Coordinates of C-alpha atoms in Angstrom, one line a residue:
M1 CA 1.8 1.8 -31.0
T2 CA 1.9 2.1 -27.2
H3 CA 2.6 -1.3 -25.6
L4 CA 1.5 -1.9 -22.0
W5 CA 3.0 -5.0 -20.4
V6 CA 1.2 -6.1 -17.2
R7 CA 3.6 -8.2 -15.2
A8 CA 2.8 -10.9 -12.8
E9 CA 3.4 -9.8 -9.2
Q10 CA 6.4 -11.8 -7.8
R11 CA 5.8 -11.0 -4.2
P12 CA 4.1 -13.7 -2.2
N13 CA 0.4 -13.0 -1.2
E14 CA 0.1 -10.2 -3.8
E15 CA -3.1 -11.0 -5.7
R16 CA -3.9 -7.4 -6.9
V17 CA -3.6 -6.0 -10.4
G18 CA -3.9 -2.5 -11.6
L19 CA -5.8 -3.2 -14.8
T20 CA -9.0 -5.2 -15.2
P21 CA -10.1 -7.0 -18.3
E22 CA -12.7 -4.2 -19.0
G23 CA -9.9 -1.6 -18.7
A24 CA -7.7 -3.6 -21.0
A25 CA -10.5 -3.7 -23.6
D26 CA -10.8 0.0 -23.3
L27 CA -7.1 0.6 -24.0
I28 CA -7.1 -1.9 -26.9
A29 CA -10.0 -0.1 -28.4
A30 CA -8.0 3.1 -28.2
G31 CA -5.2 1.6 -30.2
M32 CA -2.9 0.2 -27.6
K33 CA -1.3 -3.2 -27.4
V34 CA -1.7 -4.9 -24.0
T35 CA 0.3 -8.0 -22.9
V36 CA -0.7 -9.7 -19.6
E37 CA 1.7 -12.2 -18.0
E38 CA 0.3 -15.5 -16.7
S39 CA 0.0 -15.6 -12.9
D40 CA -1.0 -18.4 -10.5
Q41 CA -2.0 -15.9 -7.8
R42 CA -3.7 -12.9 -9.5
A43 CA -7.3 -12.5 -8.2
I44 CA -8.7 -11.8 -11.6
P45 CA -8.3 -14.8 -14.0
L46 CA -6.3 -14.6 -17.2
D47 CA -9.2 -15.7 -19.3
G48 CA -10.9 -12.4 -19.0
Y49 CA -7.9 -10.6 -20.4
R50 CA -7.7 -13.0 -23.3
Q51 CA -11.3 -12.4 -24.1
A52 CA -10.6 -8.7 -24.0
G53 CA -8.0 -9.1 -26.7
C54 CA -4.8 -9.0 -24.7
A55 CA -1.7 -11.0 -25.7
T56 CA -0.3 -13.2 -22.9
A57 CA 3.2 -14.0 -21.8
P58 CA 4.9 -16.3 -19.3
A59 CA 5.1 -15.1 -15.7
A60 CA 8.2 -13.0 -14.9
S61 CA 9.1 -12.7 -18.6
W62 CA 9.1 -8.9 -18.5
P63 CA 12.9 -8.5 -18.5
D64 CA 12.7 -9.9 -22.1
A65 CA 9.8 -7.6 -23.2
P66 CA 10.4 -5.4 -26.2
D67 CA 12.4 -2.3 -25.5
D68 CA 9.5 0.0 -26.1
A69 CA 7.1 -1.9 -23.8
I70 CA 6.0 -0.1 -20.6
I71 CA 6.1 -2.5 -17.8
F72 CA 3.2 -2.2 -15.3
G73 CA 3.1 -3.8 -11.9
L74 CA 2.2 -2.8 -8.4
K75 CA 4.7 -4.0 -5.8
E76 CA 8.5 -4.2 -5.9
L77 CA 10.6 -6.0 -8.3
P78 CA 12.9 -8.9 -7.2
E79 CA 16.0 -7.4 -5.6
D80 CA 18.6 -9.0 -7.8
G81 CA 20.5 -5.9 -8.7
T82 CA 20.0 -6.2 -12.4
P83 CA 19.9 -3.0 -14.6
L84 CA 16.5 -1.8 -15.6
P85 CA 16.3 -0.6 -19.2
H86 CA 12.5 -0.4 -19.5
R87 CA 10.0 2.2 -18.5
H88 CA 8.3 0.9 -15.4
I89 CA 5.0 1.9 -13.7
M90 CA 4.8 0.7 -10.1
F91 CA 5.1 1.7 -6.4
G92 CA 8.8 2.2 -6.1
H93 CA 9.0 3.6 -2.6
A94 CA 12.2 5.4 -3.6
F95 CA 11.6 9.1 -3.3
K96 CA 11.1 9.7 0.4
G97 CA 14.5 8.8 1.8
Q98 CA 13.8 5.0 1.9
H99 CA 17.2 3.3 2.1
S100 CA 16.2 0.4 -0.1
G101 CA 14.9 2.8 -2.7
Q102 CA 18.4 4.1 -3.4
A103 CA 19.3 0.6 -4.7
L104 CA 16.3 0.6 -7.0
L105 CA 17.2 4.0 -8.5
K106 CA 20.7 2.8 -9.1
R107 CA 19.3 -0.1 -11.1
F108 CA 17.5 2.4 -13.3
Q109 CA 20.6 4.5 -13.6
A110 CA 22.6 1.4 -14.7
G111 CA 19.9 0.3 -17.3
G112 CA 18.8 3.7 -18.5
G113 CA 15.1 3.0 -17.7
T114 CA 12.6 5.2 -16.1
L115 CA 10.3 4.8 -13.0
Y116 CA 6.8 6.3 -13.2
D117 CA 5.9 5.9 -9.5
L118 CA 2.2 5.3 -8.9
E119 CA 2.4 7.2 -5.7
Y120 CA 3.5 10.3 -7.7
L121 CA 0.9 10.3 -10.4
V122 CA -0.8 13.6 -9.4
D123 CA -3.1 16.1 -11.0
E124 CA -2.4 19.8 -11.5
D125 CA -3.2 20.4 -7.8
G126 CA -0.9 17.7 -6.5
R127 CA -3.6 15.2 -5.7
R128 CA -3.0 11.6 -6.4
V129 CA -5.1 10.3 -9.3
A130 CA -5.3 6.7 -8.0
A131 CA -4.6 5.0 -4.7
F132 CA -5.5 1.9 -2.8
G133 CA -6.0 4.0 0.3
Y134 CA -9.6 3.2 1.2
W135 CA -9.0 -0.6 1.2
A136 CA -5.6 -0.2 2.9
G137 CA -7.4 1.6 5.7
Y138 CA -10.2 -0.9 5.8
A139 CA -8.0 -4.0 5.9
G140 CA -5.4 -2.3 8.2
A141 CA -8.0 -1.6 10.8
A142 CA -9.3 -5.1 10.5
V143 CA -5.8 -6.7 11.1
S144 CA -5.2 -4.3 13.9
L145 CA -8.5 -5.2 15.6
K146 CA -7.6 -8.9 15.1
S147 CA -4.3 -8.2 16.8
W148 CA -6.0 -6.6 19.7
A149 CA -8.5 -9.4 20.1
T150 CA -5.7 -12.0 20.1
Q151 CA -3.7 -10.0 22.5
Q152 CA -6.6 -9.9 24.9
R153 CA -6.5 -13.7 25.0
G154 CA -2.8 -13.8 25.7
G155 CA -1.5 -14.3 22.2
I156 CA -0.2 -12.5 19.2
C157 CA -1.9 -12.1 15.9
P158 CA -1.9 -15.3 13.8
P159 CA -1.2 -15.4 10.1
V160 CA -3.8 -13.8 7.8
G161 CA -4.8 -14.5 4.2
T162 CA -7.0 -13.2 1.5
Y163 CA -10.8 -12.9 1.9
G164 CA -13.4 -13.4 -0.8
G165 CA -14.9 -10.1 0.1
K166 CA -15.5 -7.7 2.9
D167 CA -18.5 -9.6 4.3
A168 CA -16.3 -12.6 4.9
L169 CA -13.8 -10.3 6.6
L170 CA -16.4 -8.8 8.9
A171 CA -17.7 -12.2 9.8
D172 CA -14.2 -13.4 10.7
L173 CA -13.7 -10.4 12.9
A174 CA -17.0 -10.9 14.7
R175 CA -15.8 -14.3 15.7
D176 CA -12.5 -12.9 17.0
L177 CA -14.3 -10.3 19.1
E178 CA -17.0 -12.5 20.5
G179 CA -17.0 -12.2 24.3
L180 CA -14.6 -9.3 24.5
R181 CA -15.3 -5.7 25.4
T182 CA -15.3 -3.0 22.7
P183 CA -11.9 -1.4 22.4
S184 CA -11.3 2.3 21.9
A185 CA -9.4 3.4 18.8
I186 CA -8.0 6.7 17.5
I187 CA -7.4 7.3 13.8
I188 CA -4.9 10.0 12.6
G189 CA -5.5 11.0 9.0
A190 CA -9.2 10.4 9.4
L191 CA -10.3 12.8 6.6
G192 CA -8.4 11.0 3.9
R193 CA -9.2 7.9 1.9
V194 CA -7.1 5.7 4.1
G195 CA -8.6 7.1 7.3
T196 CA -12.1 6.8 5.9
G197 CA -11.6 3.1 5.2
A198 CA -10.3 2.5 8.7
A199 CA -13.2 4.4 10.2
D200 CA -15.7 2.5 8.2
L201 CA -14.3 -0.8 9.3
C202 CA -14.3 0.3 13.0
T203 CA -17.9 1.5 12.7
A204 CA -19.0 -1.8 11.0
M205 CA -17.5 -3.6 14.0
G206 CA -19.3 -1.4 16.6
L207 CA -16.5 0.9 17.5
T208 CA -16.8 4.7 17.7
P209 CA -13.2 5.8 16.8
T210 CA -11.7 9.1 17.7
L211 CA -11.1 10.9 14.4
W212 CA -8.1 13.2 14.2
D213 CA -6.5 14.9 11.2
Q214 CA -4.1 17.7 10.6
A215 CA -5.8 20.2 12.8
E216 CA -5.4 18.0 15.9
T217 CA -1.7 17.3 15.2
E218 CA -0.3 20.5 13.8
G219 CA 1.0 21.5 17.3
G220 CA 3.7 18.8 17.0
G221 CA 3.0 16.8 20.1
P222 CA 3.4 15.1 22.5
F223 CA 0.0 13.5 22.1
P224 CA -1.1 11.8 25.4
E225 CA -4.5 11.3 23.9
I226 CA -3.1 8.6 21.6
L227 CA -1.8 6.7 24.7
A228 CA -5.3 6.8 26.2
H229 CA -6.8 4.6 23.5
D230 CA -6.5 0.8 23.1
M231 CA -5.6 1.1 19.4
F232 CA -3.9 3.7 17.3
L233 CA -4.3 3.6 13.5
N234 CA -1.9 5.8 11.6
C235 CA -3.3 6.7 8.2
I236 CA -1.0 9.4 7.1
F237 CA 2.1 9.0 5.0
A238 CA 5.4 10.1 6.6
R239 CA 7.0 13.2 5.1
P240 CA 9.3 16.0 6.3
G241 CA 7.6 17.8 9.2
T242 CA 5.5 14.8 10.2
P243 CA 5.4 14.8 14.0
V244 CA 6.3 11.8 16.1
F245 CA 3.0 10.3 17.3
V246 CA 4.4 7.5 19.5
P247 CA 8.0 8.0 20.7
R248 CA 10.1 5.2 22.2
A249 CA 9.6 6.7 25.6
A250 CA 5.9 5.8 25.4
L251 CA 6.7 2.1 25.7
D252 CA 7.5 2.5 29.4
A253 CA 5.0 5.3 30.1
P254 CA 1.6 4.7 31.6
R255 CA -0.8 3.9 28.7
E256 CA -3.9 2.1 27.6
L257 CA -2.4 1.8 24.1
T258 CA -1.4 -1.8 23.3
V259 CA -1.8 -2.0 19.5
I260 CA -0.5 0.3 16.8
G261 CA -1.7 -0.2 13.3
D262 CA 0.6 1.6 11.0
V263 CA -1.5 1.5 7.9
A264 CA 0.8 3.9 6.0
C265 CA 3.7 1.6 6.8
D266 CA 6.9 3.4 6.0
P267 CA 9.3 2.2 8.7
D268 CA 12.3 2.6 6.4
S269 CA 11.7 6.3 6.0
D270 CA 13.7 8.9 8.0
Y271 CA 10.4 10.4 9.0
N272 CA 8.8 7.4 10.6
P273 CA 6.3 8.8 13.1
M274 CA 6.3 5.6 15.2
P275 CA 10.0 5.0 16.0
V276 CA 9.0 2.1 18.3
Y277 CA 9.6 -0.2 15.3
D278 CA 11.8 -0.3 12.2
A279 CA 10.6 -3.1 9.9
A280 CA 7.4 -4.0 8.2
T281 CA 5.4 -7.0 9.3
D282 CA 3.9 -9.6 6.9
W283 CA 1.1 -12.0 6.4
A284 CA 2.8 -14.8 8.2
A285 CA 3.4 -12.6 11.3
P286 CA 1.1 -9.6 11.0
A287 CA 2.0 -8.1 14.4
R288 CA 5.4 -7.6 16.1
R289 CA 5.6 -7.3 19.8
V290 CA 7.9 -4.4 20.6
H291 CA 7.3 -4.3 24.3
D292 CA 6.2 -6.9 26.9
A293 CA 4.8 -5.3 30.0
P294 CA 2.5 -3.8 29.2
P295 CA 2.4 -5.3 25.7
M296 CA 2.7 -3.2 22.6
D297 CA 2.1 -4.9 19.2
V298 CA 2.7 -3.2 15.9
M299 CA 0.8 -4.2 12.7
A300 CA 2.7 -2.8 9.7
I301 CA 1.8 -4.9 6.6
D302 CA 2.7 -3.0 3.5
N303 CA 0.3 -4.6 1.0
L304 CA -2.9 -4.5 3.1
P305 CA -5.3 -4.0 0.3
S306 CA -4.4 -7.4 -1.1
L307 CA -6.4 -9.0 1.8
L308 CA -9.4 -7.9 -0.3
P309 CA -7.8 -8.3 -3.7
V310 CA -10.8 -8.1 -6.0
E311 CA -12.5 -5.1 -4.5
S312 CA -9.2 -3.2 -4.1
S313 CA -8.1 -4.0 -7.7
Q314 CA -11.4 -2.9 -9.2
D315 CA -11.4 0.3 -7.3
F316 CA -7.8 1.2 -8.1
A317 CA -8.0 0.2 -11.7
S318 CA -11.1 2.4 -12.3
L319 CA -9.3 5.4 -10.8
L320 CA -6.1 4.8 -12.9
L321 CA -7.7 4.0 -16.2
P322 CA -8.1 7.6 -17.4
S323 CA -4.4 8.2 -16.9
L324 CA -3.4 4.9 -18.7
R325 CA -5.3 6.2 -21.7
G326 CA -2.7 8.9 -21.9
L327 CA 0.3 6.6 -22.0
G328 CA 0.9 7.7 -25.6
H329 CA 1.9 11.1 -24.3
L330 CA 4.4 10.4 -21.5
E331 CA 5.9 13.9 -21.6
A332 CA 2.6 15.5 -20.5
G333 CA 0.1 15.5 -17.6
V334 CA 0.4 13.0 -14.8
W335 CA 3.2 11.1 -16.6
G336 CA 5.3 14.2 -17.2
R337 CA 5.0 15.2 -13.6
A338 CA 5.9 11.7 -12.5
R339 CA 8.9 11.7 -14.8
A340 CA 10.1 15.1 -13.3
T341 CA 9.9 13.6 -9.8
F342 CA 12.1 10.6 -11.0
D343 CA 14.6 12.9 -12.7
T344 CA 15.0 15.0 -9.6
A345 CA 15.6 11.8 -7.5
M346 CA 18.2 10.6 -10.0
K347 CA 20.1 13.8 -9.7
G348 CA 20.5 13.2 -6.0
L349 CA 22.2 9.8 -6.4

């Protein structure tokens, strides 16, 4: 019997989950066993999972799960260096040259486990089967806009927290922007799910963003148009061949640009297209000032969808559920392709 073990997220401010009670009931009806760890921060209460027929376990007990259990979470594991013998489903951030990812892969090497990276669950055409992209773009644009509004008043973005829903988020932003001019914004990656979410937030707040995608950037830069906007929202993931959108030289150049929202947020990659910063920001300090006169603030939170944890969890879980139904056949389909990606990365250690 396939056993899916949904772990409690151990990262602060991470309230999302990749499986809803309705999805768990679907898997159980198909013959799977589902165990859900207790959590004091998950946006979806445990009672719903109990009612769906799930077994429960204490938070962070996954290291002691049965050997055949498939451990399912979203964000990173505690960086304690322990070997990882289980099969894990999560966002590992380990296959694109990220330096911290090498340490994770070595833990799998030591324990004999396997990483099925959620970012690399793809269909036959290479398209991801599930992503938080839309809500990442939506929330990322919101925090970037909040950063711009605070900057206009002489400050830097204050701490952020979760919202009960997007209406509460929009109302909060309206208060931030009251009395200020409407800023200009440019979105790169505007045709994707991330860019669509960012554009929808901008439109909801009365902005008319400039929408760029691959056609506008294939020349490789430089891109003075980016510097002519108040805000730049990066909505493409860095990969080999990604051009530099904002070089370090731009900090001292004439520019209108004072806020970068790196929604893709991959500063640890060798392909970072905004080398004006090198570390993610967080909920306590959402924006980092990388230049003073004129100011440049960078927003680079790497779990943005968790600002809207219920909506983002429901959306992602509905997209992922068809693949979870195939967990009994890990050698095939999306799981087989993800395993091949992992095996290739392990050979490079």
